[in-house]
Amino acid sequence: ACVLFKDVDEPPGNDESEKWLAKQTMLTVDKTQEERQNILASWTNEYTVAPKAIALLSTQHIMPALACASALLDGGNAKIQQTVFAFCRDNTDEDFFVQVRHHLTELRDNLRDRAVFIKREVASTDSNIALSDELRARLDRRFSYDMYERLLKLVQLLCEGHYGDMQEYLREQKDNQVSVNTLEGMASVLETATKHVDRGTLPLVLQLLATMTEVIQGPCFQNQVFFVSQNVGESLTALMARTYADLTAEETWTLRQQAMTLLLSLLEG
């Protein structure tokens, strides 16, 4: 919705101020992406686009919903962030947070299954091995992480720009009887992922690290404290200390650099 809208004719009317106001709220190709995002954020009631995309995450349309929500939030648009936060705060079932936790648990188990599959195929207990092209192709067919990467990117965009309200709300929804801590799922995935990094999982791990970094930067003190309690610092230390036979030197450097960014963010403030 934010990428391209066909221009429309100016609505009829004699009052120049009304015509000018109407033009400002039109979605047209001559407006910047941020202007179009802000217009969409101003729509209310049945026209609230971002919350509708968030609500679709619990349906079979999760992939297009993730694409739409991420486009709306691209660049960490503050007005869209506020619209989504208001929707989550006013929605008593917390379905979005339940879905995030569910998919993170699913992701952790998927990574474990992938590690077992590799060990069985190579007949080795050593997790630090270079994978053959044939095995890598089989892994890519069997284990897909595109949806999880998109979900983690969405969470990152929701917090981008140190949006404290959403950072806190991802950890605890105090206004509900049942609170869902999505940070716990991120820490659990990181603990598993650090032991099984190869070329197939590297983009996922990098996105996970970027999302966790955005969740605590500002800093968000309570989120920092929670990650420390979940031994995230230990996982990051292990991640930076390991060697990775399946990664190039450049890929290994990128991984360690992103891990160091998260570690420094834990110490911020």
Coordinates of C-alpha atoms in Angstrom, one line a residue:
A1 CA 0.0 0.0 0.0
C2 CA 2.9 2.4 0.8
V3 CA 4.9 1.5 -2.3
L4 CA 2.7 2.7 -5.1
F5 CA -0.8 4.2 -5.4
K6 CA -2.3 5.4 -8.7
D7 CA -3.0 9.1 -8.8
V8 CA -6.6 10.2 -8.6
D9 CA -8.4 13.3 -9.8
E10 CA -8.9 16.2 -7.4
P11 CA -12.4 16.0 -5.9
P12 CA -14.8 18.7 -6.9
G13 CA -15.5 21.6 -4.7
N14 CA -15.4 25.4 -4.6
D15 CA -13.7 25.9 -1.2
E16 CA -10.0 26.1 -1.9
S17 CA -9.1 25.1 1.7
E18 CA -11.2 22.0 1.5
K19 CA -9.7 21.0 -1.8
W20 CA -6.2 21.5 -0.4
L21 CA -7.0 19.4 2.6
A22 CA -8.5 16.7 0.5
K23 CA -5.4 16.6 -1.7
Q24 CA -3.1 16.2 1.4
T25 CA -5.0 13.1 2.4
M26 CA -4.9 11.4 -1.0
L27 CA -2.6 8.5 -1.7
T28 CA -0.8 9.7 -4.8
V29 CA 2.5 8.7 -6.5
D30 CA 3.9 12.2 -6.1
K31 CA 4.0 11.9 -2.3
T32 CA 6.9 10.4 -0.5
Q33 CA 6.7 6.9 1.1
E34 CA 6.6 8.5 4.6
E35 CA 3.8 10.9 3.6
R36 CA 1.7 7.9 2.3
Q37 CA 2.5 6.0 5.5
N38 CA 1.3 8.9 7.6
I39 CA -1.9 9.2 5.5
L40 CA -2.7 5.5 6.0
A41 CA -1.9 5.9 9.8
S42 CA -4.6 8.6 9.9
W43 CA -7.3 6.4 8.6
T44 CA -9.7 5.1 11.3
N45 CA -12.4 2.7 12.0
E46 CA -12.9 0.2 9.2
Y47 CA -10.1 1.8 7.2
T48 CA -7.3 1.1 9.7
V49 CA -4.8 -0.7 7.4
A50 CA -1.9 -1.6 9.7
P51 CA -4.0 -3.2 12.5
K52 CA -5.9 -5.2 9.9
A53 CA -2.6 -6.5 8.6
I54 CA -1.5 -7.4 12.1
A55 CA -4.7 -9.2 12.7
L56 CA -4.2 -11.4 9.6
L57 CA -1.0 -12.8 11.1
S58 CA -3.0 -15.5 12.8
T59 CA -4.6 -16.6 9.5
Q60 CA -3.5 -18.5 6.4
H61 CA -2.6 -15.2 4.9
I62 CA 0.4 -14.6 7.2
M63 CA 3.0 -14.1 4.4
P64 CA 1.1 -11.3 2.6
A65 CA 0.1 -9.8 6.0
L66 CA 3.8 -9.7 7.0
A67 CA 4.7 -8.1 3.7
C68 CA 2.0 -5.5 4.0
A69 CA 2.7 -4.7 7.7
S70 CA 6.5 -4.4 7.0
A71 CA 5.9 -2.0 4.1
L72 CA 3.7 0.1 6.3
L73 CA 6.3 0.2 9.0
D74 CA 9.3 0.6 6.7
G75 CA 11.8 2.9 8.1
G76 CA 10.2 2.7 11.6
N77 CA 7.3 5.1 10.7
A78 CA 6.3 6.5 14.1
K79 CA 2.6 7.1 13.3
I80 CA 2.1 3.5 12.0
Q81 CA 3.9 2.2 15.1
Q82 CA 1.6 4.2 17.3
T83 CA -1.4 2.9 15.4
V84 CA -0.3 -0.7 15.8
F85 CA 0.5 -0.2 19.5
A86 CA -3.0 1.3 20.2
F87 CA -4.6 -1.7 18.4
C88 CA -2.6 -4.2 20.5
R89 CA -3.3 -2.3 23.7
D90 CA -7.0 -2.1 23.1
N91 CA -7.3 -5.7 21.8
T92 CA -7.8 -7.8 24.9
D93 CA -6.9 -11.2 23.5
E94 CA -3.3 -10.3 22.7
D95 CA -3.4 -12.6 19.7
F96 CA -0.4 -10.9 18.0
F97 CA 1.9 -11.7 20.9
V98 CA 0.5 -15.2 21.2
Q99 CA 1.3 -15.7 17.5
V100 CA 4.8 -14.3 17.9
R101 CA 5.5 -16.6 20.8
H102 CA 4.1 -19.6 19.0
H103 CA 6.2 -19.0 15.9
L104 CA 9.4 -18.5 17.9
T105 CA 8.8 -21.8 19.7
E106 CA 8.2 -23.4 16.3
L107 CA 11.4 -21.8 15.0
R108 CA 13.5 -23.1 17.9
D109 CA 12.2 -26.7 17.4
N110 CA 12.7 -26.4 13.7
L111 CA 16.4 -25.4 14.2
R112 CA 16.8 -28.4 16.5
D113 CA 15.3 -30.8 13.9
R114 CA 17.6 -29.3 11.3
A115 CA 20.6 -30.0 13.4
V116 CA 19.5 -33.6 14.0
F117 CA 18.9 -34.0 10.2
I118 CA 22.5 -32.8 9.5
K119 CA 24.1 -35.1 12.0
R120 CA 22.2 -38.1 10.6
E121 CA 23.1 -37.2 7.0
V122 CA 26.8 -36.7 7.6
A123 CA 27.1 -39.4 10.3
S124 CA 29.0 -37.1 12.6
T125 CA 28.5 -35.5 16.0
D126 CA 30.6 -32.5 15.1
S127 CA 28.3 -29.5 14.5
N128 CA 31.1 -27.5 13.0
I129 CA 31.4 -28.9 9.5
A130 CA 31.3 -27.6 6.0
L131 CA 28.1 -28.7 4.2
S132 CA 28.2 -30.1 0.7
D133 CA 26.2 -28.3 -2.0
E134 CA 23.9 -31.4 -2.3
L135 CA 23.1 -31.5 1.4
R136 CA 22.6 -27.7 1.5
A137 CA 20.1 -28.0 -1.3
R138 CA 18.2 -30.7 0.5
L139 CA 18.2 -28.6 3.7
D140 CA 16.8 -25.6 1.8
R141 CA 14.0 -27.7 0.4
R142 CA 13.1 -29.2 3.8
F143 CA 13.7 -26.2 6.2
S144 CA 12.5 -22.8 5.2
Y145 CA 13.1 -19.7 7.4
D146 CA 11.6 -16.9 5.2
M147 CA 8.4 -16.5 7.3
Y148 CA 10.4 -16.4 10.6
E149 CA 12.8 -13.8 9.2
R150 CA 9.9 -11.6 8.0
L151 CA 8.2 -11.9 11.4
L152 CA 11.4 -11.0 13.3
K153 CA 11.9 -8.1 10.9
L154 CA 8.3 -6.9 11.7
V155 CA 9.1 -6.9 15.4
Q156 CA 12.2 -5.0 14.7
L157 CA 10.3 -2.3 12.7
L158 CA 7.7 -2.0 15.5
C159 CA 10.5 -1.0 17.9
E160 CA 12.7 1.0 15.5
G161 CA 13.7 4.4 16.7
H162 CA 13.7 3.3 20.3
Y163 CA 9.9 3.1 20.5
G164 CA 9.7 2.5 24.2
D165 CA 6.0 1.7 24.5
M166 CA 6.2 -1.2 22.1
Q167 CA 9.6 -2.4 23.5
E168 CA 8.0 -2.7 27.0
Y169 CA 4.7 -4.2 25.6
L170 CA 6.6 -7.0 23.9
R171 CA 7.8 -8.1 27.3
E172 CA 4.7 -7.6 29.3
Q173 CA 1.1 -6.6 28.7
K174 CA 0.1 -5.3 32.1
D175 CA -3.4 -4.4 31.1
N176 CA -4.4 -8.0 30.4
Q177 CA -5.1 -11.0 32.7
V178 CA -2.7 -13.1 30.6
S179 CA 0.6 -11.6 29.6
V180 CA 2.8 -13.0 26.8
N181 CA 6.6 -12.4 27.0
T182 CA 7.9 -12.6 23.5
L183 CA 11.4 -11.8 24.6
E184 CA 11.7 -15.2 26.2
G185 CA 11.1 -16.8 22.9
M186 CA 13.8 -14.7 21.2
A187 CA 16.3 -15.7 23.9
S188 CA 15.4 -19.3 23.5
V189 CA 15.8 -19.2 19.8
L190 CA 19.2 -17.5 20.1
E191 CA 20.5 -20.2 22.6
T192 CA 19.6 -22.9 20.0
A193 CA 20.7 -21.0 16.9
T194 CA 24.2 -20.1 18.2
K195 CA 25.0 -23.9 18.1
H196 CA 23.9 -24.4 14.6
V197 CA 25.0 -21.5 12.4
D198 CA 25.8 -22.3 8.7
R199 CA 25.2 -20.6 5.4
G200 CA 21.5 -21.7 5.4
T201 CA 20.7 -20.3 8.9
L202 CA 23.0 -17.2 8.8
P203 CA 20.4 -14.7 7.4
L204 CA 18.0 -15.9 10.1
V205 CA 20.5 -15.5 12.9
L206 CA 21.5 -12.1 11.7
Q207 CA 17.9 -10.9 11.7
L208 CA 17.3 -12.4 15.1
L209 CA 20.3 -10.4 16.5
A210 CA 19.1 -7.2 14.8
T211 CA 15.6 -7.6 16.2
M212 CA 16.9 -8.3 19.8
T213 CA 19.2 -5.3 19.5
E214 CA 16.3 -3.0 18.5
V215 CA 14.2 -4.4 21.4
I216 CA 16.6 -3.1 24.0
Q217 CA 18.2 0.0 22.4
G218 CA 17.4 3.3 24.0
P219 CA 18.1 1.8 26.3
C220 CA 15.0 -0.2 27.5
F221 CA 16.3 -1.1 30.9
Q222 CA 13.8 -3.8 31.8
N223 CA 14.3 -5.6 28.5
Q224 CA 18.1 -5.5 29.1
V225 CA 17.6 -7.0 32.6
F226 CA 15.4 -9.7 31.2
F227 CA 17.8 -10.7 28.4
V228 CA 20.6 -10.8 31.0
S229 CA 18.5 -13.1 33.2
Q230 CA 18.1 -15.4 30.2
N231 CA 21.9 -15.7 29.7
V232 CA 21.8 -13.9 26.4
G233 CA 25.3 -12.5 27.1
E234 CA 26.6 -16.1 27.5
S235 CA 25.0 -17.1 24.2
L236 CA 26.6 -14.1 22.4
T237 CA 30.0 -14.8 23.9
A238 CA 29.8 -18.4 22.6
L239 CA 28.6 -17.1 19.2
M240 CA 31.6 -14.9 18.9
A241 CA 34.1 -17.5 20.1
R242 CA 33.1 -20.3 17.8
T243 CA 34.6 -21.1 14.4
Y244 CA 32.3 -21.8 11.5
A245 CA 33.5 -24.2 8.9
D246 CA 30.5 -23.6 6.6
L247 CA 30.9 -19.7 6.6
T248 CA 33.4 -17.6 4.7
A249 CA 35.7 -15.2 6.6
E250 CA 33.5 -12.3 5.6
E251 CA 30.3 -14.0 6.8
T252 CA 31.9 -14.9 10.1
W253 CA 33.0 -11.3 10.6
T254 CA 29.5 -10.1 9.9
L255 CA 28.0 -12.5 12.3
R256 CA 30.4 -11.6 15.1
Q257 CA 30.0 -7.9 14.4
Q258 CA 26.2 -8.2 14.8
A259 CA 26.6 -10.2 17.9
M260 CA 28.9 -7.6 19.4
T261 CA 26.4 -4.9 18.6
L262 CA 23.8 -6.7 20.6
L263 CA 26.2 -7.3 23.4
L264 CA 27.1 -3.6 23.6
S265 CA 23.4 -2.8 23.6
L266 CA 23.0 -5.0 26.6
L267 CA 25.6 -2.9 28.4
E268 CA 24.2 0.5 27.2
G269 CA 23.2 3.0 29.9

